[in-house]
Tab-separated table of C-alpha atoms in Angstrom:
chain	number	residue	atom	x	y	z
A	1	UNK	CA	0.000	0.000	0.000
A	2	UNK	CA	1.368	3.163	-1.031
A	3	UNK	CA	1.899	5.467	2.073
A	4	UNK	CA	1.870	9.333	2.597
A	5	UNK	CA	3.999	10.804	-0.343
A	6	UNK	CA	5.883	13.986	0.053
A	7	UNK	CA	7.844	16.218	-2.924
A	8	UNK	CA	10.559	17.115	-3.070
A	9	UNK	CA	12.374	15.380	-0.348
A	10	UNK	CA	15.055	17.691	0.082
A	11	UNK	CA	14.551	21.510	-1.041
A	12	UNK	CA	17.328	23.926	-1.153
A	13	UNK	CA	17.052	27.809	-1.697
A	14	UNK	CA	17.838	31.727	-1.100
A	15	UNK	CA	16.085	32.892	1.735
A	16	UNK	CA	13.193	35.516	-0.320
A	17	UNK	CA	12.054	32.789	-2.618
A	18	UNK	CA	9.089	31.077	-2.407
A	19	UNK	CA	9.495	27.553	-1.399
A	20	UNK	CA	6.363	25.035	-2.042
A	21	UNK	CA	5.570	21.538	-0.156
A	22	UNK	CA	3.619	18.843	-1.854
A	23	UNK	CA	1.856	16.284	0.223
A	24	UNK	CA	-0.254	13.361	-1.277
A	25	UNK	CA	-1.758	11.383	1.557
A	26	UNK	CA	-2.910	7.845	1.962
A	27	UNK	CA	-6.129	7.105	-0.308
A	28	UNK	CA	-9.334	7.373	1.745
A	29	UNK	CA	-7.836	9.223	4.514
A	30	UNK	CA	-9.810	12.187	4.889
A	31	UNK	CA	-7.870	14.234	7.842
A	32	UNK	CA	-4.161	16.062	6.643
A	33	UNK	CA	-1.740	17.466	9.179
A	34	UNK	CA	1.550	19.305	8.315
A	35	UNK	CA	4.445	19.400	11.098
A	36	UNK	CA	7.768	20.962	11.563
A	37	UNK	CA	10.519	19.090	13.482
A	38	UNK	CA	13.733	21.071	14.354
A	39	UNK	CA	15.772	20.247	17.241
A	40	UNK	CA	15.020	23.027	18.876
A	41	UNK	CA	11.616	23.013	19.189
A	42	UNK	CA	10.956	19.102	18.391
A	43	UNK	CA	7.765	18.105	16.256
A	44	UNK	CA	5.216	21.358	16.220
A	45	UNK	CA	1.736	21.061	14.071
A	46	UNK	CA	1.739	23.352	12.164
A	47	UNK	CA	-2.205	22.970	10.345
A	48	UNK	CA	-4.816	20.521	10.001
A	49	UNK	CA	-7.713	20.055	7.354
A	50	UNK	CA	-10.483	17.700	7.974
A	51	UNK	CA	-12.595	17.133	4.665
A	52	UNK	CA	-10.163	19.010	2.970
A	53	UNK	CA	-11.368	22.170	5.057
A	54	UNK	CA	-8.713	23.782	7.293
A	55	UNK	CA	-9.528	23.152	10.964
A	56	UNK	CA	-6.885	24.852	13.005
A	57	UNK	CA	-3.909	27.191	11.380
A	58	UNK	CA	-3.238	28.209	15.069
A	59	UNK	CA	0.425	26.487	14.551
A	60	UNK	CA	1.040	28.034	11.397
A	61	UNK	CA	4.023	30.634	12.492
A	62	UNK	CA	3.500	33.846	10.273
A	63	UNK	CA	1.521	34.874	7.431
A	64	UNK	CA	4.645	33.527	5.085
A	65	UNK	CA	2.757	30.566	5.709
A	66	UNK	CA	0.020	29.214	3.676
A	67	UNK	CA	-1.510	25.772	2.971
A	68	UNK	CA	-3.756	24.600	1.029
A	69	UNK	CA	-5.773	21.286	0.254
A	70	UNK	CA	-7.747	21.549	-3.268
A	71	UNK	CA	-8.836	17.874	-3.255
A	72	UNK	CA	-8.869	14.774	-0.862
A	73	UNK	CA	-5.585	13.497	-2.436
A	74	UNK	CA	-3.652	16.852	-2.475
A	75	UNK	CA	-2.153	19.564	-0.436
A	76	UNK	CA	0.345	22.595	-0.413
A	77	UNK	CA	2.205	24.436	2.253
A	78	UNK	CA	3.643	27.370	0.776
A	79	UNK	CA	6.345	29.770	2.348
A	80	UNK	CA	6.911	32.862	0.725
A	81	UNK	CA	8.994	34.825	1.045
A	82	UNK	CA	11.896	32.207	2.777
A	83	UNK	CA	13.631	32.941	5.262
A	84	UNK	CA	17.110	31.100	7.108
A	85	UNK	CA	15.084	29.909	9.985
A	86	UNK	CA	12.502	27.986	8.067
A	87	UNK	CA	15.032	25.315	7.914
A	88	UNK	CA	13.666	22.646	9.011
A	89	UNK	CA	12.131	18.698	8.170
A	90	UNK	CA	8.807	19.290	7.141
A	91	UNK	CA	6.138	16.025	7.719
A	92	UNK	CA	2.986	15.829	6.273
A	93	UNK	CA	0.575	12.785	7.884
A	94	UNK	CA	-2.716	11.985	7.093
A	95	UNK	CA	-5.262	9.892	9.376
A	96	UNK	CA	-8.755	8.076	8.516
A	97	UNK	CA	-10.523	10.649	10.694
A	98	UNK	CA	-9.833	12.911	13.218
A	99	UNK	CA	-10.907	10.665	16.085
A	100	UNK	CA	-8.373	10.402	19.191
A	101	UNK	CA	-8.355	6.522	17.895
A	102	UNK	CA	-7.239	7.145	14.436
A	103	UNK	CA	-3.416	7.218	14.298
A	104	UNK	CA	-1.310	9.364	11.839
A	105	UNK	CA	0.728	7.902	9.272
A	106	UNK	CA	3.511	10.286	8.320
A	107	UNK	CA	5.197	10.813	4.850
A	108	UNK	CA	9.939	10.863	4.754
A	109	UNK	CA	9.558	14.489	4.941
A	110	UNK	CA	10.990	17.210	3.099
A	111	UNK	CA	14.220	18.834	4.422
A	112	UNK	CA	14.113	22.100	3.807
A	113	UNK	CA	17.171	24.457	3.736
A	114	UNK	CA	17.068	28.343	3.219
A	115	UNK	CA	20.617	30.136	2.447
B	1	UNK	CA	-0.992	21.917	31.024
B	2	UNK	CA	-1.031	19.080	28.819
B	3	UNK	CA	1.909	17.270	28.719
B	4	UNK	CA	4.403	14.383	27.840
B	5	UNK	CA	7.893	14.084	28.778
B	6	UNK	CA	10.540	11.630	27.675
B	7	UNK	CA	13.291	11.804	30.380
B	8	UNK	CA	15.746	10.438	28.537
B	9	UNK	CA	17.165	12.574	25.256
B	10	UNK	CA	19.932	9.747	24.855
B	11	UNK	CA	20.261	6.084	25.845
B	12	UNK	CA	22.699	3.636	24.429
B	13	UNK	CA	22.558	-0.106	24.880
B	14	UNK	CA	24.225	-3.380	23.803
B	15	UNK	CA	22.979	-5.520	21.111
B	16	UNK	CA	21.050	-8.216	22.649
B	17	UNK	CA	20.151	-6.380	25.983
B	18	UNK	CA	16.821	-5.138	27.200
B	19	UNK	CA	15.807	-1.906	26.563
B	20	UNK	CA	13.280	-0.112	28.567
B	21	UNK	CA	12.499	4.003	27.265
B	22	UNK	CA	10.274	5.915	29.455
B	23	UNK	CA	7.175	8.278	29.111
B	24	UNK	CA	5.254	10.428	31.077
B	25	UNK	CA	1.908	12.287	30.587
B	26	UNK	CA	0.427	14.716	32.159
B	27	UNK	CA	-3.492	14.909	31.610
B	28	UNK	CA	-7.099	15.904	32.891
B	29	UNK	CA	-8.336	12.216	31.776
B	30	UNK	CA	-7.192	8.888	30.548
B	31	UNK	CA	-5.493	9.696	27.143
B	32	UNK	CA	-5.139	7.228	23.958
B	33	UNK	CA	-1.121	7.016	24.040
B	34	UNK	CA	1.016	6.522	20.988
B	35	UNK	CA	4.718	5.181	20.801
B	36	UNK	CA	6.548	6.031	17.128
B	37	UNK	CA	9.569	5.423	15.912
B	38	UNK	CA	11.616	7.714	13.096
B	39	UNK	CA	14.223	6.122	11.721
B	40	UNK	CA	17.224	8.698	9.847
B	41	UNK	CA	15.766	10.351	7.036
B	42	UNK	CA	12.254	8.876	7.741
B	43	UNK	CA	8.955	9.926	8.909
B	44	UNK	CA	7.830	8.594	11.956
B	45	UNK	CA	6.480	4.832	11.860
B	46	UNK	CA	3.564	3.618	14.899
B	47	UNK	CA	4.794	1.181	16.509
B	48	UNK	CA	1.793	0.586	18.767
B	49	UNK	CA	-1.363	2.548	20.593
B	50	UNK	CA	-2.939	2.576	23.523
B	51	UNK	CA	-6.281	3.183	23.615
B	52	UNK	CA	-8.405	0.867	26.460
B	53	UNK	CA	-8.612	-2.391	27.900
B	54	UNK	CA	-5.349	-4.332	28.380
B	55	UNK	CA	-2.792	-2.427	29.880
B	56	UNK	CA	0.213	-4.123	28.567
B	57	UNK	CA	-0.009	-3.911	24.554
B	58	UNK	CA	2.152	-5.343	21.783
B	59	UNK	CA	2.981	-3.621	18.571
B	60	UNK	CA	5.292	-4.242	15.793
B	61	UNK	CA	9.091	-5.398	15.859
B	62	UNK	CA	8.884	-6.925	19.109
B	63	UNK	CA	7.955	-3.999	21.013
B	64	UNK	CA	5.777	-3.538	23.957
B	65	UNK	CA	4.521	-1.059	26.394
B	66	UNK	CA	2.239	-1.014	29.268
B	67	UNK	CA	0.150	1.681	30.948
B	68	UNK	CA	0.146	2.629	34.244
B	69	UNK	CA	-2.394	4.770	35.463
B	70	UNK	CA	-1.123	5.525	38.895
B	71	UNK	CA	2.078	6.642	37.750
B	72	UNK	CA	0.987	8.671	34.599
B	73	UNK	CA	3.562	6.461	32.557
B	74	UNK	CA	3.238	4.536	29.058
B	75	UNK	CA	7.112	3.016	28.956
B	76	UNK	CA	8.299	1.063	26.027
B	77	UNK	CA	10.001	-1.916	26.005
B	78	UNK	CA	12.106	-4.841	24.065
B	79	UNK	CA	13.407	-7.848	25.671
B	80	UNK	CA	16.263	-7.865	22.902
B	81	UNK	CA	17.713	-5.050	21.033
B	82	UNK	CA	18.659	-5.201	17.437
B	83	UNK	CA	21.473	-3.080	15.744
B	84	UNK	CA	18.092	-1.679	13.451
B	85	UNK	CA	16.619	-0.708	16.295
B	86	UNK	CA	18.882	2.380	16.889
B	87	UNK	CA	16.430	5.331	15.805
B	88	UNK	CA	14.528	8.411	17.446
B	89	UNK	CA	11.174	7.004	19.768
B	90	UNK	CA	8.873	9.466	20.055
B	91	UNK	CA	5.685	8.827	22.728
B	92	UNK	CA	2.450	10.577	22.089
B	93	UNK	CA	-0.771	11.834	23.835
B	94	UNK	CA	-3.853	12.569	22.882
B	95	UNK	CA	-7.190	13.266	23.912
B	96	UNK	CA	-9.731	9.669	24.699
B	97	UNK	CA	-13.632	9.824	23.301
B	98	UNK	CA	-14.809	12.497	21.877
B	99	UNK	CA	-11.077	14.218	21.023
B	100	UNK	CA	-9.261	15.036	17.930
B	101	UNK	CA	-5.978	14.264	16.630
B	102	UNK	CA	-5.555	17.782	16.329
B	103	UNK	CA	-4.825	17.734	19.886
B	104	UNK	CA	-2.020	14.991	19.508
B	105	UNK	CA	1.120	16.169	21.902
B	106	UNK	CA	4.235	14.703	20.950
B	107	UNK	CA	7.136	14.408	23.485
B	108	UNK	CA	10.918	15.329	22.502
B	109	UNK	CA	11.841	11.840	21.636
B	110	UNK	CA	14.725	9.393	22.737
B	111	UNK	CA	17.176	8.985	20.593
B	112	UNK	CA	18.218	5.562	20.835
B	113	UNK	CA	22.353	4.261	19.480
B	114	UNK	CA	22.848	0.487	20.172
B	115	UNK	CA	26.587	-1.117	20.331
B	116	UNK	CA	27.447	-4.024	18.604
């Protein structure tokens, strides 16, 4: 079974540039979450969608930030402009539901790097 | 607050020993529980869940944990470590019925190196 698919899986560019995160998550989950990990701060959530409608952007860190989720087998987080301490792994996971009982399944990631 | 905390950022054990990693929760109810595992380079893998019932529950690769109410713990543990063991653990909490995976709290993880 093919799992959560992220693209590109490493992503390096000049901090100003706008830097774009695919995410294609497991067929017939319908819940999406995107997560930073950095050693400093671990693994923060960054957004959810539910239905493809965001639920809670409360962990998104600036208005750089933007995702999106256009269909049930689809989503963006954007960054724009970059900046050097965006660095970071990004994970995108999907779940069969939001229910406490539903576990995540996470995609490799995409290691981001802004010079 | 909600909380989890791993106590230990680093352990290193033999190939062959046990290995025992520890979690603790702090919570206004009794939480579904999550152990994962990221390997380098990887996204984090469940290795098993906690959710009711049986305290003591099995997941993949020969891992187990149990819950303990009284002391707010959900530890991992492996009779015998393999070299592919070595890899970050990471335990999770998150809200019982009626709560969201939005509301999943990860700790910081262990990271875990094993010696030949």
């Amino acid at each position: 079974d093919a799992g959560v698919i992220q693209s590109p899986r490493h992503e390096v560019t000049e901090m100003g540039q706008e830097v774009t995160l695919r995410c294609k998550p497991i067929s017939g989950h319908n819940s999406l979450f995107w997560y930073r990990q950095t050693m400093m701060r671990g693994l923060e959530l960054l957004i959810y969608f539910n239905n493809n409608v965001p639920i809670d952007d409360s962990g998104m860190p600036e208005d750089r930030f933007s995702a999106k989720m256009p269909n049930a087998s689809f989503s963006t987080l954007k960054i724009q402009p970059s900046e050097p301490r965006d660095s970071a792994v990004y994970f995108c996971a999907s779940s069969l539901g939001l229910q406490g009982n539903q576990p995540q399944h996470f995609g490799d990631g995409t290691r981001l790097s802004i010079l | 607050a909600q909380s989890v905390t791993q106590p230990d950022i680093h352990i290193t054990v033999s190939e062959g020993a046990s290995l025992e990693l520890r979690c603790n929760y702090s919570y206004g109810a009794t939480p579904y529980l999550f152990w994962y595992v990221q390997s380098p380079g990887q996204g984090l893998q469940l290795l098993l869940k906690y959710f009711s019932g049986d305290t003591l529950v099995q997941g993949i690769k020969g891992f187990e944990a149990e819950f303990k109410r009284s002391q707010s713990s959900f530890n991992l543990r492996k009779p015998s470590v393999h070299w592919s063991d070595a890899a970050e653990y990471f335990c999770a909490v998150g809200p019982s019925y009626g709560g969201s995976q939005g509301n999943l709290i990860f700790g910081k993880g262990t990271k875990l190196s094993v010696k030949p």
